[in-house]
Coordinates of C-alpha atoms in Angstrom, one line a residue:
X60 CA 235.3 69.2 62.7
X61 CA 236.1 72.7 64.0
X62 CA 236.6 73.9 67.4
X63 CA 236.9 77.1 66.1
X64 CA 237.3 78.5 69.9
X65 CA 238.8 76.8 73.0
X66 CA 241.1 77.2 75.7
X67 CA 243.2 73.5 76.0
X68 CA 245.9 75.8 77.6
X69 CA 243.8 76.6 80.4
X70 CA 244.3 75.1 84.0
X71 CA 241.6 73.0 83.7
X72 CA 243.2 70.9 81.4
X73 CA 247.0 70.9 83.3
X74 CA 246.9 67.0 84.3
X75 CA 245.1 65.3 81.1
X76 CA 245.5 67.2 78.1
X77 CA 247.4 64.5 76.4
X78 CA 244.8 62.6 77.2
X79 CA 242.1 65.4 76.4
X80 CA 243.8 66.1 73.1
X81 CA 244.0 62.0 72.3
X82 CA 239.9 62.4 71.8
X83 CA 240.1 65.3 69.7
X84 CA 242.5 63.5 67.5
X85 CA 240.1 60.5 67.5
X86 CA 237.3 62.6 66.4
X87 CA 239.6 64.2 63.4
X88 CA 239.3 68.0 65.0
X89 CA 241.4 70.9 64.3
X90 CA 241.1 73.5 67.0
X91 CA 241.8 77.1 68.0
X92 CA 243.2 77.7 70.6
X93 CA 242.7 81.3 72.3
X94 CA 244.8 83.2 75.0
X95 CA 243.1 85.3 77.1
X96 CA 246.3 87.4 78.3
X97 CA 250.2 87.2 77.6
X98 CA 250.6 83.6 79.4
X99 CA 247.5 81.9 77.9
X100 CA 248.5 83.6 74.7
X101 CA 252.0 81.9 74.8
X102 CA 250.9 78.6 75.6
X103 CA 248.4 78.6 73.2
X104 CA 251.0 79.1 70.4
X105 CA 253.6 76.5 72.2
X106 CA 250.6 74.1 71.7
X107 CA 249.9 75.0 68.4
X108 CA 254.0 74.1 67.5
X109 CA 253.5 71.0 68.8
X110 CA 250.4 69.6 67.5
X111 CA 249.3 69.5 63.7
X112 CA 245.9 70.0 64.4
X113 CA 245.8 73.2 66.8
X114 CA 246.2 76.6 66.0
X115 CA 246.2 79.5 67.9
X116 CA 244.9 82.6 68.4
X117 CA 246.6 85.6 70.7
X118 CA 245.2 88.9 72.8
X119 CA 243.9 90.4 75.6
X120 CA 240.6 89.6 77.2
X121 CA 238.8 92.7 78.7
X122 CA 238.6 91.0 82.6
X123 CA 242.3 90.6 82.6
X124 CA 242.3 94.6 82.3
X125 CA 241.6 95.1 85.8
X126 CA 242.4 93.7 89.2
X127 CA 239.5 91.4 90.1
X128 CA 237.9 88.1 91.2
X129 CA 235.7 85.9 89.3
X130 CA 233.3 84.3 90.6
X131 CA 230.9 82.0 88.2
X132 CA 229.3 78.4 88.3
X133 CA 231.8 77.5 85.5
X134 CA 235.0 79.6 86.8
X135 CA 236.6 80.9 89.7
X136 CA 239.6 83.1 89.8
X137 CA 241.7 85.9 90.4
X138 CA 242.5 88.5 87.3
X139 CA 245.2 90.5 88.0
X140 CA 245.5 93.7 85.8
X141 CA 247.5 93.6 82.7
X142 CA 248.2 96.3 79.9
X143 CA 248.2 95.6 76.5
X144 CA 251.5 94.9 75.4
X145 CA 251.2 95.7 71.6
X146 CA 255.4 94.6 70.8
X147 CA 254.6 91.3 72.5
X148 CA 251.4 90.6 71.1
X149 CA 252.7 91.7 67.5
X150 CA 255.8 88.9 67.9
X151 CA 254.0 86.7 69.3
X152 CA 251.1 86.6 66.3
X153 CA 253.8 86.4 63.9
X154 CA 254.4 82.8 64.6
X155 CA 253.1 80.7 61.3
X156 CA 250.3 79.0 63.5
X157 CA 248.3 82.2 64.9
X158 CA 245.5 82.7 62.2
X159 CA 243.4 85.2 64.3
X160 CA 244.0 88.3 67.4
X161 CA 241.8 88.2 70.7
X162 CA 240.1 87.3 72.2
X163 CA 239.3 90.9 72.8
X164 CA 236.2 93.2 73.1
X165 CA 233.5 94.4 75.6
X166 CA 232.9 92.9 78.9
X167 CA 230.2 94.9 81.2
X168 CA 228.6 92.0 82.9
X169 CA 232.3 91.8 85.1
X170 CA 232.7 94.9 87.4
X171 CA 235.9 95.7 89.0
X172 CA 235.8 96.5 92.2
X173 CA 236.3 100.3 92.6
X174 CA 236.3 101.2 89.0
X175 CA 233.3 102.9 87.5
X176 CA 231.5 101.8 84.3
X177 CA 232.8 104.9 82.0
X178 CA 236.6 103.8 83.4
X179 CA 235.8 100.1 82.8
X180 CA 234.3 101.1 78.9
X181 CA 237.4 103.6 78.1
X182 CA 240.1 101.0 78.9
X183 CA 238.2 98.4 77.1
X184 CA 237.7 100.5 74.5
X185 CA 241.3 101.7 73.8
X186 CA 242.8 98.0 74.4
X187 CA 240.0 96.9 71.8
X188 CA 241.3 99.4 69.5
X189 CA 244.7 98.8 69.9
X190 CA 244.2 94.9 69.1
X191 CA 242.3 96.1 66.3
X192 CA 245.1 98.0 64.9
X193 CA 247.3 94.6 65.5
X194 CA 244.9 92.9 63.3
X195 CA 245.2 95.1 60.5
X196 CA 248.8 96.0 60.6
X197 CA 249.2 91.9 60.5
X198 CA 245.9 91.5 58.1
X199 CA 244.4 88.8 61.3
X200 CA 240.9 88.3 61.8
X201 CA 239.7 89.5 65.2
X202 CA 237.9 87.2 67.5
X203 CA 235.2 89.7 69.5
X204 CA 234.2 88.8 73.3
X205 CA 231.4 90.4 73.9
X206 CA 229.4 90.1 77.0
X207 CA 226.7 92.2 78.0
X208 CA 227.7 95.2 75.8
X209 CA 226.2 94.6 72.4
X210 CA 225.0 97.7 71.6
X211 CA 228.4 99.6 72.8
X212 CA 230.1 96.9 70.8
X213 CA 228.4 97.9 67.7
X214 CA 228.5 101.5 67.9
X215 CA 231.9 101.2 68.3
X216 CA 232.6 98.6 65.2
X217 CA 230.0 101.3 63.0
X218 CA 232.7 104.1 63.8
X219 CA 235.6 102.4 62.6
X220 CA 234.9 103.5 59.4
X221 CA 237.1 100.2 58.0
X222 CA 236.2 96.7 56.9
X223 CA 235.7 94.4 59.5
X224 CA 237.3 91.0 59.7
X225 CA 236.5 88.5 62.3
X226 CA 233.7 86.4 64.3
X227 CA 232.0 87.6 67.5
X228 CA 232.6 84.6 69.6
X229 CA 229.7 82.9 71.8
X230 CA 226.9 84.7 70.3
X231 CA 223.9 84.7 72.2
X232 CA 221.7 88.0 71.4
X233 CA 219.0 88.8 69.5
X234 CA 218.3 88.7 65.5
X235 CA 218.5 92.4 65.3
X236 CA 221.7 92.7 67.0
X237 CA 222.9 89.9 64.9
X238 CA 221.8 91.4 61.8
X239 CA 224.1 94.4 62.5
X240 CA 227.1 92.6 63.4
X241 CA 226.6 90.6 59.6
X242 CA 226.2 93.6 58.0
X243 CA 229.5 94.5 59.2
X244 CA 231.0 91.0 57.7
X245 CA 231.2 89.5 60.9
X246 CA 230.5 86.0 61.3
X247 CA 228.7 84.0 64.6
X248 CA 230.4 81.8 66.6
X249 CA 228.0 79.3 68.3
X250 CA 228.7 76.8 71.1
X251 CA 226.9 74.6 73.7
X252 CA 224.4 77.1 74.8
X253 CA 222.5 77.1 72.0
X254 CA 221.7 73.5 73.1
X255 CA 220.3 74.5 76.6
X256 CA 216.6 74.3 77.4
X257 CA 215.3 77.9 77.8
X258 CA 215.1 78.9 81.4
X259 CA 211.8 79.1 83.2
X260 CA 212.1 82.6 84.5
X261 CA 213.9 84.0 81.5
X262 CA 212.5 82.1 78.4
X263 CA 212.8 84.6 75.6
X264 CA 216.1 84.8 75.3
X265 CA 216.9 81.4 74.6
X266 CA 214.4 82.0 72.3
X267 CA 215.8 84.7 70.7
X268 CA 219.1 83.0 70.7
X269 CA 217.5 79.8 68.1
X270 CA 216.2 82.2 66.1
X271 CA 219.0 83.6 65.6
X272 CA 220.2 80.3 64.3
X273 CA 217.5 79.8 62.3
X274 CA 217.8 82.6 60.4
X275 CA 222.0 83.2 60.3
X276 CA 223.4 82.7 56.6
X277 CA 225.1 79.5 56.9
X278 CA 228.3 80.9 55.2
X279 CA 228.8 83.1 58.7
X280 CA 228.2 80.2 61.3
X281 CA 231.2 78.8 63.0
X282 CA 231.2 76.3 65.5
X283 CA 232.6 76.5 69.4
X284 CA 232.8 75.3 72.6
X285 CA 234.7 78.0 74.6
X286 CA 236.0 74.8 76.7
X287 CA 236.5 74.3 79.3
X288 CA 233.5 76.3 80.0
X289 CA 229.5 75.8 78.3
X290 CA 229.4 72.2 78.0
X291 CA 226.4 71.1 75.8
X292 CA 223.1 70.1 77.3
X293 CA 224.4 66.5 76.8
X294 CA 227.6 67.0 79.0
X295 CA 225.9 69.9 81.6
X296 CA 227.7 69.6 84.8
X297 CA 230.9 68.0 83.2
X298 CA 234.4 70.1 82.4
X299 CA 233.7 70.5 78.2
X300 CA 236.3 69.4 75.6
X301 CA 236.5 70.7 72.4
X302 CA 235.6 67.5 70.5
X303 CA 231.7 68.4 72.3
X304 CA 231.5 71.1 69.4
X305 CA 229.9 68.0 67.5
X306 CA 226.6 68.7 69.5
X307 CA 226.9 72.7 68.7
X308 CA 226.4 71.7 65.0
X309 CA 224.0 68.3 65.7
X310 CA 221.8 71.6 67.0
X311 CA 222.6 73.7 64.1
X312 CA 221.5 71.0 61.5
X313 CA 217.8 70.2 63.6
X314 CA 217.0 73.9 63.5
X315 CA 218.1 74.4 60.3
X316 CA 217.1 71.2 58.9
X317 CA 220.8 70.0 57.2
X318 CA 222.2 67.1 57.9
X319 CA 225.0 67.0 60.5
X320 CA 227.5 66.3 57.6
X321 CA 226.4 69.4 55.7
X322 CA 227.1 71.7 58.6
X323 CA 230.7 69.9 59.8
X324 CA 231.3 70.6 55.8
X325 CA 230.1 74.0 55.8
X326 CA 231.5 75.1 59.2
X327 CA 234.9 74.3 58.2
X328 CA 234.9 75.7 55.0
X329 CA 234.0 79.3 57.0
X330 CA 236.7 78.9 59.2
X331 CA 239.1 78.4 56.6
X332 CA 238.0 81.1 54.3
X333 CA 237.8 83.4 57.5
X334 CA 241.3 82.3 59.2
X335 CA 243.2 82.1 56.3
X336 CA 246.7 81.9 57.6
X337 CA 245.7 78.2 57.9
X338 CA 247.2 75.8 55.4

């Protein structure tokens, strides 16, 4: 299987990933590994050197574009600021093993303190532009973070005016939304929370999320965890490993009605025809 989006360079792993990494190799998984700024983006590619069966992906997440704290069930910290570097970035996904840019985008749902929405949109904007132009210049897929700023997201991919390459990572909008992001040649990345039970005071959108999977081309479905974070309904309220995507597509193959084999067959085959620096 594919992990086709995870963080086993992330703090949460720092005193078993040996161990963590042990059960992915059990399991038979290749993973991506994605930095979120310059020092996640580095690890990520010293782990993919090291291990056969990770890869890696490098950029600039939008929170790490301001000064702030996070504050979630799943994730406290500090962000400091950081600009995008594009020399460093540009060496760094030059390495053999980085087969995507990001993850990068549109974040609206994080608000730095003292900075207004329009100066939190135009940095995002202009850093998501830049990493674009990385991913061109190197011919890199993009992997899109996009949280709470569909709509913005979209205008913004409609006025580039160029083909798209890449997958918007964690999808969980609506059909319509996800209708315009295909149309663009995007694919979906899906992970655990398409396996939560829809919540009581806000049912539609889980909802809308399965139907979404329902009705998504199976050649533009890739599967995810985003771990440590979104561990499947099966592992709620434990740290999530990457080798828990096999629950993203057990989910998949119910609502579509494929057997789990045909989705681990056909999930991989998308991630290697859409990160195709892989071997």
């Amino acid at each position: 299987m594919f992990d086709t989006h995870c963080h086993l360079q992330f703090n949460a792993y720092k005193d078993d990933h040996d161990d963590v990494l042990k059960r992915c190799v059990e399991k038979e998984m290749i993973l991506n590994v994605v930095g979120s700024q310059k020092d996640t983006s580095r690890r990520a590619v010293e782990y993919a050197e090291k291990y056969d069966n990770i890869f890696a992906t490098v950029g600039l997440h939008p929170i790490h574009l301001f000064k702030s704290h996070v504050d979630e069930s799943e994730a406290k910290f500090d962000s400091r600021a950081e600009d995008f570097d594009y020399e460093f970035y540009k060496k760094l996904a030059q390495n053999k093993k980085v087969i995507a840019i990001g993850e990068c985008g549109l974040d609206f749902f994080h608000q730095p303190e003292g900075a207004s929405q329009d100066e939190v949109f135009k940095k995002q904007k202009e850093v998501f532009l830049k990493q674009h132009e990385l991913a061109v210049e190197l011919n890199l897929p993009l992997v899109i973070h996009v949280r709470n700023a569909h709509d913005e997201m979209i205008e913004l991919l409609v006025g580039l005016h160029k083909k798209i390459n890449g997958t918007v990572h964690c999808y969980t909008s609506n059909w319509a939304r996800a209708q315009q992001y295909l149309d663009l040649g995007l694919h979906l990345g899906f992970t655990g929370v398409i396996t939560f039970p829809p919540k009581k005071t806000n049912s539609q959108s889980q909802l809308d999320m399965l139907e979404v999977v329902a009705k998504c081309p199976t050649d533009r479905m890739l599967v995810e965890t985003d771990a440590p974070y979104l561990a499947p309904q099966a592992y709620r309220g434990q740290r999530c490993e990457p080798w828990m995507v096999e629950e993203v597509a057990k989910k998949i193959a119910e609502i579509k009605k494929l057997s789990f084999a045909e989705v681990v067959e056909t999930t991989a085959k998308n991630a290697e025809a859409l990160f195709l620096k892989m071997p």
